[in-house]
Coordinates of C-alpha atoms and ligand atoms in Angstrom, one line a residue:
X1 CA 25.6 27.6 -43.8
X2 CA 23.4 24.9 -42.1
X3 CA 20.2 23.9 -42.7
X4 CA 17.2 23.8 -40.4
X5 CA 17.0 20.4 -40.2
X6 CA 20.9 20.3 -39.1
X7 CA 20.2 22.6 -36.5
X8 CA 17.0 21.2 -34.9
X9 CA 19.3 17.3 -35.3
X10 CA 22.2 19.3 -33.5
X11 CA 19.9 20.7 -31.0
X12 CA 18.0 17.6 -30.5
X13 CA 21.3 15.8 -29.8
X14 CA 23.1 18.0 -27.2
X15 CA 19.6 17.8 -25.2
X16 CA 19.8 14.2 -25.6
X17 CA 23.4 14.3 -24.3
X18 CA 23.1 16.3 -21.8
X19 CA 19.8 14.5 -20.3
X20 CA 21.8 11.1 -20.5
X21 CA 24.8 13.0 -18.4
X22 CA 22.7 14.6 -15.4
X23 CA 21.0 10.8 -15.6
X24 CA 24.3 8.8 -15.3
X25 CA 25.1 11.4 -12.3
X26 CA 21.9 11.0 -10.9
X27 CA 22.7 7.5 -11.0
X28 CA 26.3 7.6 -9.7
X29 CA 24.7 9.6 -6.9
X30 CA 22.1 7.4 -6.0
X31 CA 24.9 4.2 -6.1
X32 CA 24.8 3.3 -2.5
X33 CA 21.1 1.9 -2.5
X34 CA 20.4 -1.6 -3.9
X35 CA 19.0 -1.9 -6.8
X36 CA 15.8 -3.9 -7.8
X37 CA 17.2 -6.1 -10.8
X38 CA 15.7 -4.5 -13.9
X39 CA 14.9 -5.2 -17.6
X40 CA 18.1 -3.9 -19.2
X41 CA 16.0 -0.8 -21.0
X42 CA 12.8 -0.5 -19.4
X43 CA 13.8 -1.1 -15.6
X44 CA 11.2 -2.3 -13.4
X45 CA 8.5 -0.4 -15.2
X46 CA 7.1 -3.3 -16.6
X47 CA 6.6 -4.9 -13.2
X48 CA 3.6 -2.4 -12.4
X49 CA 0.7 -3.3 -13.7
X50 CA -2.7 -4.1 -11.8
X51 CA -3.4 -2.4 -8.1
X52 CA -3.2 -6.0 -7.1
X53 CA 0.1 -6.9 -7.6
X54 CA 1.7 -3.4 -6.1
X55 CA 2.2 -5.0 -2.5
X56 CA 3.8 -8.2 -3.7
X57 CA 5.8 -6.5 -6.1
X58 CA 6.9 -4.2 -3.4
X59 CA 7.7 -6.8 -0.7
X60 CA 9.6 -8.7 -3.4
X61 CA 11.8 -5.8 -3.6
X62 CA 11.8 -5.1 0.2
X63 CA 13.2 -8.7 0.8
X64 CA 15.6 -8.8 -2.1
X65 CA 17.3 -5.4 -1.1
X66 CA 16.9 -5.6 2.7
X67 CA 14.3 -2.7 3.2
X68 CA 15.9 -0.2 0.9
X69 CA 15.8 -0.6 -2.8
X70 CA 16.5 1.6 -6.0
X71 CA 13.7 0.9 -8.5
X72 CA 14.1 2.3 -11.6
X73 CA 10.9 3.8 -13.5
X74 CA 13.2 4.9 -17.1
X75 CA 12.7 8.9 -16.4
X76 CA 13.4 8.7 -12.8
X77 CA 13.7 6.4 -9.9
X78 CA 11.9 5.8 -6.4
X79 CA 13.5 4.4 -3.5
X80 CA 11.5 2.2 -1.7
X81 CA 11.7 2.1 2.2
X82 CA 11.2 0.0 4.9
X83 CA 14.1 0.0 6.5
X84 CA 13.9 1.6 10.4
X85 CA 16.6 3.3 10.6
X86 CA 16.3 4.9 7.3
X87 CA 12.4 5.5 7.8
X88 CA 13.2 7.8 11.1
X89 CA 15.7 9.6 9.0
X90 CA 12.9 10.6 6.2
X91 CA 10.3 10.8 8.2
X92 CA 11.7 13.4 11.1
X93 CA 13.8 15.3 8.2
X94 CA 12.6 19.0 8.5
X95 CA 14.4 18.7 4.8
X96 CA 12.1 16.6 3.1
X97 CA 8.8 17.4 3.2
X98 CA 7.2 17.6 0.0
X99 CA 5.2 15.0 -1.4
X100 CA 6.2 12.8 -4.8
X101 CA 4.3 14.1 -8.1
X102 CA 2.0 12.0 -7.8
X103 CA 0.2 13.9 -5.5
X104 CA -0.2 16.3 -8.1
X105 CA -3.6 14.2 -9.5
X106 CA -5.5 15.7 -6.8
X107 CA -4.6 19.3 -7.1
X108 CA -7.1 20.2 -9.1
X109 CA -9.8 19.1 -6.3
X110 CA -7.5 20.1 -3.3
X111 CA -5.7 22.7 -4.7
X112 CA -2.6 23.1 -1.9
X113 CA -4.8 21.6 1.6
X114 CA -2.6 20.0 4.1
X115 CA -2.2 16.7 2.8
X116 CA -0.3 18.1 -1.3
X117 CA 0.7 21.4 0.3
X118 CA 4.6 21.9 -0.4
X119 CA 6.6 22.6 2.7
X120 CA 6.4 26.4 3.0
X121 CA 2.5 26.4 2.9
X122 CA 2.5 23.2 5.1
X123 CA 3.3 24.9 7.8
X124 CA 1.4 27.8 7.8
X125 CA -1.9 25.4 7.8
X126 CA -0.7 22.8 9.6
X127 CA -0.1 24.9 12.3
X128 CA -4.0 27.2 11.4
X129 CA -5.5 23.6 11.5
X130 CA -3.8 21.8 14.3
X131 CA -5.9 22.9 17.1
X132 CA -9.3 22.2 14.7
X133 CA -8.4 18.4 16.1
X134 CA -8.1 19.2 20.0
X135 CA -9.7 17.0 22.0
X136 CA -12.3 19.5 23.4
X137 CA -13.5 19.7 19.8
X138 CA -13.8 16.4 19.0
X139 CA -15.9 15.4 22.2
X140 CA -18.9 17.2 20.5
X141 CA -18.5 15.0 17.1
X142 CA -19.7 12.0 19.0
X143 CA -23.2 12.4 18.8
X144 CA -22.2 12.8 14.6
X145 CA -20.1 9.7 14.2
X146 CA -23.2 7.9 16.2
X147 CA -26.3 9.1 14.2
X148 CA -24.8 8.4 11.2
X149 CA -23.7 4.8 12.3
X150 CA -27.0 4.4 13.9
X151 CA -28.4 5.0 10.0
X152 CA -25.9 2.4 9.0
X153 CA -27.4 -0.3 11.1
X154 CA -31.2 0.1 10.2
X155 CA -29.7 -0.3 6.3
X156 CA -28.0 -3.3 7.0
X157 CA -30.8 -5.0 8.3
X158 CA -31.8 -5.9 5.2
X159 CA -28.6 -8.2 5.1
X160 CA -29.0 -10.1 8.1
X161 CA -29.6 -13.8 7.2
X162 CA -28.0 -14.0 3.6
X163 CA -24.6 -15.9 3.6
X164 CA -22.7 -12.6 2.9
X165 CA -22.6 -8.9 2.3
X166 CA -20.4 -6.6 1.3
X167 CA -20.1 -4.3 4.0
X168 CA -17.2 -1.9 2.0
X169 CA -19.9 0.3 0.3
X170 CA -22.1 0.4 3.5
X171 CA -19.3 1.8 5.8
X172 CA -17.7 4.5 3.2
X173 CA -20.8 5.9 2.7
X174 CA -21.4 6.0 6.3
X175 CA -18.1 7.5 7.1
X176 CA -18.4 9.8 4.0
X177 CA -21.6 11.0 5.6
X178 CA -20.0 11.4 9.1
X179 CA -16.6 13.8 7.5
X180 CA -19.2 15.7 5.3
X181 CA -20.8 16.4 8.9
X182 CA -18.2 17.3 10.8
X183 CA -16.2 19.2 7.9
X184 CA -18.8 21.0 6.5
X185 CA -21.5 21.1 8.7
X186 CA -24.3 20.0 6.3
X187 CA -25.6 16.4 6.0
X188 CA -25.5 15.0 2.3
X189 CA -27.1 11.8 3.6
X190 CA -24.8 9.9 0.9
X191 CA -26.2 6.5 2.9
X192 CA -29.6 7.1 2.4
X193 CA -29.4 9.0 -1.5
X194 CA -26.5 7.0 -3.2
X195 CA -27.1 8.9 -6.9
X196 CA -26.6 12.8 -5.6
X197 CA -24.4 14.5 -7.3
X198 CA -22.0 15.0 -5.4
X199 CA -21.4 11.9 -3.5
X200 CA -21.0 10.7 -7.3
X201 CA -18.2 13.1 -8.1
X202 CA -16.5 12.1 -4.5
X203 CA -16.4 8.6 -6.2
X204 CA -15.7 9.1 -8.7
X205 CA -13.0 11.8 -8.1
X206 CA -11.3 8.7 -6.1
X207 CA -11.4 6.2 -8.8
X208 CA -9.9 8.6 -11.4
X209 CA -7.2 9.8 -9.5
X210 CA -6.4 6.3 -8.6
X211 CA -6.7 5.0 -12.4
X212 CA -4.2 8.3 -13.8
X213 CA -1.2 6.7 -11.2
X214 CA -1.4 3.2 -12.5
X215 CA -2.2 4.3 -16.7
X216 CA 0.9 5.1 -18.4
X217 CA -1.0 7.2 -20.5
X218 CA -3.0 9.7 -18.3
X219 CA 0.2 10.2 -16.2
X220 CA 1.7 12.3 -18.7
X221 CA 0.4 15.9 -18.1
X222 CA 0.7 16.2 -22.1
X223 CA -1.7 13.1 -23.0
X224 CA -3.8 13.3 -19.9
X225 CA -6.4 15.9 -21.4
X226 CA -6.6 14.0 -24.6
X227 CA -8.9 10.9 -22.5
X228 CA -12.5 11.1 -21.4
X229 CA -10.8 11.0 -17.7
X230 CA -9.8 14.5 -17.8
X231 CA -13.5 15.8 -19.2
X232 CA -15.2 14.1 -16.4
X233 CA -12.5 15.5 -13.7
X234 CA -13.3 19.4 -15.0
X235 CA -16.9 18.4 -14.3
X236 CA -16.7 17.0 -10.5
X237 CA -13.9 18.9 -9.6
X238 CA -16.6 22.2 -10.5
X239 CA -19.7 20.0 -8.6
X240 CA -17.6 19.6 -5.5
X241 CA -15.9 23.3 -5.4
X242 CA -19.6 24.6 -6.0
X243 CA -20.9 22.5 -3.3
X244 CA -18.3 23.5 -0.9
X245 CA -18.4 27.0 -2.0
X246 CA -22.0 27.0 -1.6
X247 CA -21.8 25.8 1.6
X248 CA -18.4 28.4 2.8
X249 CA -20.9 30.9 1.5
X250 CA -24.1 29.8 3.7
X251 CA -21.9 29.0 7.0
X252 CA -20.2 32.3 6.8
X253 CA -23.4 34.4 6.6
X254 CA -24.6 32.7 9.6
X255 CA -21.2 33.2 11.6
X256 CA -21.5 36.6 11.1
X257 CA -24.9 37.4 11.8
X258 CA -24.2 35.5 15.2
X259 CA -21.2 37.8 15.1
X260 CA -23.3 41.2 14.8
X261 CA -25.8 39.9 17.8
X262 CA -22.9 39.2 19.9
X263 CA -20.4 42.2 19.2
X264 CA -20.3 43.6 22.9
X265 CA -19.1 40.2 24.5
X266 CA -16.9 38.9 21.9
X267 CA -14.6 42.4 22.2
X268 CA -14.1 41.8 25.8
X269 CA -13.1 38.1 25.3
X270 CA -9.3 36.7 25.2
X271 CA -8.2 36.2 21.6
X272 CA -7.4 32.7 20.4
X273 CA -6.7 31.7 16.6
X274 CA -10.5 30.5 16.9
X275 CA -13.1 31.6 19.1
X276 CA -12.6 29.4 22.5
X277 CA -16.2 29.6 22.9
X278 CA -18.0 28.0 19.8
X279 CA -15.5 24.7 20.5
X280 CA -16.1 24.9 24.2
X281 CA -19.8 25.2 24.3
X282 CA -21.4 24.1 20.9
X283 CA -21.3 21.2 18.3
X284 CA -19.1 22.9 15.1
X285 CA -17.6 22.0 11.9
X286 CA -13.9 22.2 11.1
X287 CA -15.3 24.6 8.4
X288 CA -16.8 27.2 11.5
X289 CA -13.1 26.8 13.0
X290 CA -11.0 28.1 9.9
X291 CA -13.6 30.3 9.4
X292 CA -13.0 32.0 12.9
X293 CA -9.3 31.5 12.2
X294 CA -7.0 34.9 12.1
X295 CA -3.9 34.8 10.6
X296 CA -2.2 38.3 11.0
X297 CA -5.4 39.9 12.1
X298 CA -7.2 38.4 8.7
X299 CA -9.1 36.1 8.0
X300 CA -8.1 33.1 6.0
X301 CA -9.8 33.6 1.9
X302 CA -12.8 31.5 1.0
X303 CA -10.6 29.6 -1.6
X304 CA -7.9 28.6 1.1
X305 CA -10.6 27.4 3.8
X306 CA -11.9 25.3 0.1
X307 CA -8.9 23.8 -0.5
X308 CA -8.6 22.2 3.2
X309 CA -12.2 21.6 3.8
X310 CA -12.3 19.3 0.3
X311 CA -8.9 17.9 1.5
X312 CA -10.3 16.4 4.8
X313 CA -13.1 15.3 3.1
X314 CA -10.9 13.2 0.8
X315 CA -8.2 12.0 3.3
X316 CA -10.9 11.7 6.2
X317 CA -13.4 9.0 4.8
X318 CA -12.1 6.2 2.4
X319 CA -9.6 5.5 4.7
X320 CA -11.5 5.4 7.9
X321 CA -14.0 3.4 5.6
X322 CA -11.6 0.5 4.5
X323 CA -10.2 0.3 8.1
X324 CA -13.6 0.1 9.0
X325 CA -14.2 -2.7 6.6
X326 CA -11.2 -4.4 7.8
X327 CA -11.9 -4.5 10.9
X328 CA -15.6 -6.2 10.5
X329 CA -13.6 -8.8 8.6
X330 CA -11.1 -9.4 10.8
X331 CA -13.3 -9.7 13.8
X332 CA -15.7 -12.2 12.0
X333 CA -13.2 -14.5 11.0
X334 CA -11.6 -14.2 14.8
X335 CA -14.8 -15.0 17.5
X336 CA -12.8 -15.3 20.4
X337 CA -11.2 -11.6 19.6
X338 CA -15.1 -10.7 18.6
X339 CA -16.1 -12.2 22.2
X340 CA -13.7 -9.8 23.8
X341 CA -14.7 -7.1 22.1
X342 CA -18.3 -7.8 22.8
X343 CA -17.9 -8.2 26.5
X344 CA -16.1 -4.9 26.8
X345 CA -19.2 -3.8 25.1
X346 CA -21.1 -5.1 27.8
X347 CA -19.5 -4.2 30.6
X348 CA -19.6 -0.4 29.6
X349 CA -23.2 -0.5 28.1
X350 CA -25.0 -3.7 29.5
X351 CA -27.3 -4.9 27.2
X352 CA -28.5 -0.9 26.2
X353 CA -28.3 -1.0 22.3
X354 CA -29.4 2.7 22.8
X355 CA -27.8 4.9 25.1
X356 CA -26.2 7.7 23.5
X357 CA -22.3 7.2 23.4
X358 CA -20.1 9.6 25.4
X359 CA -16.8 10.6 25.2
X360 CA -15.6 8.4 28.4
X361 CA -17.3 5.7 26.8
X362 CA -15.2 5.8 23.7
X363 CA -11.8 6.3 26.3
X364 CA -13.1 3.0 28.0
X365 CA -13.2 0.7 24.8
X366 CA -9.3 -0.3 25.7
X367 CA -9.4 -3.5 23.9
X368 CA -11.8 -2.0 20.7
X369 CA -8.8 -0.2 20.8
X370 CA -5.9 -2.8 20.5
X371 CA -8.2 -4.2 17.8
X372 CA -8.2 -1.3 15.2
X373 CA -4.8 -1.4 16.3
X374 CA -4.1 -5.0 14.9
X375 CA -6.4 -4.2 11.6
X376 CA -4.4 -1.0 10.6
X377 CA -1.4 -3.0 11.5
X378 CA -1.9 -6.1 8.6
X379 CA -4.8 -3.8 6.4
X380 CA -2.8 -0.2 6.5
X381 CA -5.7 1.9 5.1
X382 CA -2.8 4.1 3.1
X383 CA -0.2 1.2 2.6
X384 CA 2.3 3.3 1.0
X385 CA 3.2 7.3 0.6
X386 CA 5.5 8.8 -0.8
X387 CA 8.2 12.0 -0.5
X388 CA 10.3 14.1 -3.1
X389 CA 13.3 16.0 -2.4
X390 CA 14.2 19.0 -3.7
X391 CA 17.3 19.1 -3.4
X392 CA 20.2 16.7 -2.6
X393 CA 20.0 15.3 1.0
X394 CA 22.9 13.4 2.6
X395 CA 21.9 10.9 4.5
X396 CA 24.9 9.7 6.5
X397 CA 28.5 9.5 5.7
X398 CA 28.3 11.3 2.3
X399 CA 25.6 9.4 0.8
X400 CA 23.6 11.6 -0.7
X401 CA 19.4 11.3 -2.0
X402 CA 19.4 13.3 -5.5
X403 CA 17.3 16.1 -6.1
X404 CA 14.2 14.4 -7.7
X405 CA 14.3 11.2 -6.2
X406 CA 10.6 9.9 -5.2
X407 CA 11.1 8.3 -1.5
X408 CA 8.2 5.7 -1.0
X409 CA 7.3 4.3 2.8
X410 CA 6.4 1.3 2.2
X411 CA 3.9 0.8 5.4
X412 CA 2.7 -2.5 4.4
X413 CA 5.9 -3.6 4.5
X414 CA 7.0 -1.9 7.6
X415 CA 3.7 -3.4 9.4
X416 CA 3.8 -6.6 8.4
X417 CA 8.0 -7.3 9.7
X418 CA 8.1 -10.9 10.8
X419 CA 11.0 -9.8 13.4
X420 CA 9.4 -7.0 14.9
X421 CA 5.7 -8.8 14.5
X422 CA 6.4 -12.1 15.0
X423 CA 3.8 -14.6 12.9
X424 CA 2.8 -11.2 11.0
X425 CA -0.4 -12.8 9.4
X426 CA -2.2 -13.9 12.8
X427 CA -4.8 -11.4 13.8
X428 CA -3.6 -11.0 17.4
X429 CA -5.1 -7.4 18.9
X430 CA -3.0 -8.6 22.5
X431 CA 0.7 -7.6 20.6
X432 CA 0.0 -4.0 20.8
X433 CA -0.6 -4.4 25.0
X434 CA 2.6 -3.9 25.3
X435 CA 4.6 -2.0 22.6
X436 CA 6.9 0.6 24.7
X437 CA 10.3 -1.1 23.5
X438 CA 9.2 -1.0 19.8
X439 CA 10.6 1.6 17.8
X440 CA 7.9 4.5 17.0
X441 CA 8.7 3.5 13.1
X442 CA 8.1 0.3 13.0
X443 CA 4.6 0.6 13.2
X444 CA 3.1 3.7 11.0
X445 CA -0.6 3.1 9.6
X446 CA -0.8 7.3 10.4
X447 CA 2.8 8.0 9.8
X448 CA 5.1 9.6 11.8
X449 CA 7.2 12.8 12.3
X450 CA 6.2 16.3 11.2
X451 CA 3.3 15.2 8.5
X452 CA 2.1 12.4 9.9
X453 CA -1.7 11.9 9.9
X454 CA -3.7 14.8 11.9
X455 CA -7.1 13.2 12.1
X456 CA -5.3 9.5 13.9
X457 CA -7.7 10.4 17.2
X458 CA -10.6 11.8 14.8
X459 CA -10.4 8.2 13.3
X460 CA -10.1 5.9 16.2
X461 CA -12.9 7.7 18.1
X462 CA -15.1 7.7 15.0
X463 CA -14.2 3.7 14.5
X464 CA -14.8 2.7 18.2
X465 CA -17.6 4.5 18.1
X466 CA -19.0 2.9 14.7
X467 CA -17.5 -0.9 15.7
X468 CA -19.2 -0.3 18.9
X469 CA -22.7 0.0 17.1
X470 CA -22.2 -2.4 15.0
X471 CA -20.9 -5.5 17.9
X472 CA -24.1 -4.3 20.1
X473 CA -26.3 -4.7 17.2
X474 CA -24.8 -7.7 14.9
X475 CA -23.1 -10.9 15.0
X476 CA -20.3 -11.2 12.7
X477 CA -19.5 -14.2 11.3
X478 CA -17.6 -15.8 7.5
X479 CA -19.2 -15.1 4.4
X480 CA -20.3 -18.5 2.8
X481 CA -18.6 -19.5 0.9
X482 CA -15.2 -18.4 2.8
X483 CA -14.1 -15.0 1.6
X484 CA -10.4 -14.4 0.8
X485 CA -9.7 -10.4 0.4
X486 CA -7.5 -9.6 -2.5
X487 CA -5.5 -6.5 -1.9
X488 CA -5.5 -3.7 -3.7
X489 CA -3.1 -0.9 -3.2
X490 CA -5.1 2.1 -4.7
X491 CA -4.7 5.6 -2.5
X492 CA -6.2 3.6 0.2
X493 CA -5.5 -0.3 0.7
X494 CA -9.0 -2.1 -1.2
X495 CA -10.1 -5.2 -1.7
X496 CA -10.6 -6.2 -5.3
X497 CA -13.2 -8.5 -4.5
X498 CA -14.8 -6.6 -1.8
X499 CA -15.4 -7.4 2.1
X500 CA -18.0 -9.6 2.7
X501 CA -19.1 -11.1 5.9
X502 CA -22.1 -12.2 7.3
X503 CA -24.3 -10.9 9.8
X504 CA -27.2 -12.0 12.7
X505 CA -29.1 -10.4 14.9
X506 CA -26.8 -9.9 18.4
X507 CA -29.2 -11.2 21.3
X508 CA -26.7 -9.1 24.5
X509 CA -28.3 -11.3 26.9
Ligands
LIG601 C1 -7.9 5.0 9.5 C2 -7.9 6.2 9.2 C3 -6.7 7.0 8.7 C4 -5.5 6.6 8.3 C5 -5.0 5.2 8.4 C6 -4.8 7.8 7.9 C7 -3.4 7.7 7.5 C8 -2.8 8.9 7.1 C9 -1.4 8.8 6.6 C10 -0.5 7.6 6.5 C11 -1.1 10.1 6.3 C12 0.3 10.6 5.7 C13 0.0 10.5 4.2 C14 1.1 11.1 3.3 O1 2.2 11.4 3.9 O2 0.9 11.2 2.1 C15 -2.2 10.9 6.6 C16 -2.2 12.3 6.4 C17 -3.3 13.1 6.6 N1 -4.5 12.7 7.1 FE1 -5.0 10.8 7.7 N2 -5.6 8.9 8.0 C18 -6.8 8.5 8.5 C19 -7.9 9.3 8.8 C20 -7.9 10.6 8.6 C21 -9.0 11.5 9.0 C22 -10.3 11.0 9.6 C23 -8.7 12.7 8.6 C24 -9.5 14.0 8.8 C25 -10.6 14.2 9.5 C26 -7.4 12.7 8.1 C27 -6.7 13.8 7.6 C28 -5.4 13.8 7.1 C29 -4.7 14.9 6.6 C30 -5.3 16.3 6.5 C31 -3.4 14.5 6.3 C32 -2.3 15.4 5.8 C33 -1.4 15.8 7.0 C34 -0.2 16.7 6.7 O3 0.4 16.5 5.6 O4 0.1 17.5 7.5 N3 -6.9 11.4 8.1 N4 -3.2 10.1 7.1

């Protein structure tokens, strides 16, 4: 007869035997992709250690394995991608379209919006949210993106003069006041009351999720709950749902008293998915839009329209808030480009630091343009992301991706190709003047294919329109002493030792 212990040892061993089998086919499988040369037991997991060295670790690998590289993390590997041909494969695959686990850090706040959904639900709100970004509805966030920019510039007056500032917290908070706007419909005035609530959990929300993918420790589901990290997530993650619950709760009552008032007309109206009029005619919130939204007759849950509401306010400000912070960089350390940008300024305002910005106004800044072009091109606000398939996928030829396999775009890398971007480093806005023979993968700060970014014209009418106030208002020039930016690739590219410039009073005369 045998004994426990002789059971549990025999069990313990055919599990181990049978992981080490389905690993050394995984393995054989996944043969055809260079691999990043490893420590012998750990792999390349020890070559992960601060934000900071991610990109250079990555674009060691990039240029050791010719843009597509095997890099093994001990219980599973990633494929890291910059490779063009490879990159249009993934990235217009209707095959593979779930994101890597990693993801999974923020589904506690976001639940399954747009940006974690898994494929099936994917579609059914990409397609509910898709016309939430036409242009006829983003003509009336204008006047949004410019008061809160407009508050922006009166708070960094207190700045002009010293030899630097760090414009990185000024910008976010702006840009995290402009989504909340435009999202929610409520101002949170985040710029002018830095300790709310619930600007803090947004912060902090960012930071933690950031620290759980780079901590050995709070990775693992199963020790995750045992640090003070997890504590602190239960407690924003219910300050932000009760915010936006609050505020579902408050817009909804109002839709449908407006709704009772104006019964007779709205039956003899066309019916769209949302209610042509309120984009047409009034200033509303992506939040008013998927609550107008019918699906099947119905009309979407409370949690549902949650889930995507928080999810645009987490993919819609931190980015547009480092390009932002980029950008100011970039153009102080470049005065001829900032003299271009300036004169464009001119030429569609003259020296009017006031005049309300319109739509045809932000289509006319051609060259602002090229230059947030050139900023998300060497400072990708989201320098890598990253796919999982579910199954195997061949790629060509029989080689197949394993089920499993986490498929990183390495955007960074992509961007920054000397042979496609010749002297990668130089700020030069005048490459993109002329880009139609360039593959559409080789440049991808929004991505590309099916789930590529849905708020790209959100952001580069909310950045002109912010750049513009700033380069009528200010003078950017170096910080003193010269500031060198030291990336950091955390969900959204940083610098570890901020952004600072300097700034004067513009005279536009
Ligand atoms: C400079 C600004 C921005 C950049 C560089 C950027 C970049 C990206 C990238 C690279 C992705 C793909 C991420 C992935 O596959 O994991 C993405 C997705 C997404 N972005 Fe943006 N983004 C920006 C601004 C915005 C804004 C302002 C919004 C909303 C108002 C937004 C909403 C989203 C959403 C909802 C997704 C998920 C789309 C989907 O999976 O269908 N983004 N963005």
């Amino acid at each position: 007869m045998l004994s426990v212990v002789e059971v549990v040892t025999a069990l313990v061993l055919v599990g181990v035997a049978y992981w080490w089998l389905s690993w050394k086919r995984y393995e054989r499988k996944l043969k055809w992709i260079p691999k990043a040369p490893g420590h012998p037991i750990f792999g390349n997991v020890l070559e992960f250690g601060k934000s900071t060295d991610t990109l250079r670790v990555f674009s060691g690998y990039m240029k050791q394995c010719n843009g597509l590289c095997a890099v093994d993390l001990m219980v599973k590997k990633m494929v890291v991608i910059s490779d063009l041909k490879f990159l249009e494969f993934l990235l217009t695959s209707t095959k593979i379209l779930d994101k890597s686990r990693e993801y999974g850090f923020l589904h506690r706040w976001l639940g399954d919006g747009l940006l974690t959904a898994k494929a099936a639900r994917w579609r059914k709100s990409r397609k509910i949210i898709t016309p939430a970004f036409h242009f006829s509805i983003l003509g009336k966030f204008v006047s949004i993106y410019e008061s809160n920019a407009d508050v922006m510039i009166k708070l960094l007056e207190k700045e002009v003069g010293k030899d630097s500032v760090d414009i990185y917290t000024y910008v976010t908070l702006c840009t995290l006041d402009i989504i909340c706007e435009t999202s929610m419909g409520v101002k949170i005035n985040a710029q002018m009351n830095r300790q709310s609530d619930y600007v803090f959990a947004v912060k902090e929300m960012c930071r933690i999720t950031v620290d759980r993918g780079f901590s050995p420790i709070k990775q693992l589901d199963i020790l995750y709950p045992l640090t003070k990290d997890f504590h602190k997530e239960l407690r924003y993650v219910k300050t932000l749902h009760s915010h936006t619950e609050s505020v579902i709760r408050a817009r909804k009552l109002a839709l449908q008293n407006n709704h009772s008032e104006n019964d007779m007309q709205a039956a003899e109206k066309p019916k769209n998915i949302y209610e042509e009029e309120l984009g047409a005619k009034k200033k509303v919130a992506f939040l008013d839009l998927l609550l107008q939204a019918r699906v099947d007759g119905q009309p979407l849950p409370d949690w549902y329209i949650r889930e995507e509401v928080d999810t645009l306010m987490f993919e819609g400000h931190d980015t547009t808030g480092a390009a932002l912070s980029f950008a100011l960089c970039c153009l102080a350390e470049n005065q001829e480009v900032q003299a271009r940008a300036v004169e464009e300024q001119r030429t569609i305002f003259g020296k009017d630091t006031n005049r309300p910005i319109t739509f045809d106004d932000i289509q006319a800044m051609k060259y602002l343009e090229l230059v947030i072009k050139e900023t998300l091109r060497i400072y990708p606000s989201v320098p890598f992301h990253a796919r999982n398939t579910d199954m195997d996928v061949e790629y060509k030829d029989g080689q197949i991706i394993p089920k499993g396999t986490s498929l990183v775009v390495y955007v960074y890398g992509v961007n920054n190709n000397p042979e496609v971007f010749p002297n990668p480093e130089k700020f030069n806005p005048m490459r993109f003047e002329n880009m139609e023979k360039t593959s559409p993968f080789a440049y991808l700060p929004f991505s590309a294919g099916p789930r590529n970014c849905i708020g790209q014209k959100f952001a580069m009418h909310e950045m002109k329109v912010v750049l513009s106030k700033v380069l009528r208002n200010y003078e950017l020039l170096p910080a003193i002493p010269k500031h060198e930016v030291q990336l950091a690739a955390e969900t959204v590219l940083k610098s570890a030792n901020g952004i600072k410039i300097r700034l004067k009073y513009r005279n536009l005369n």
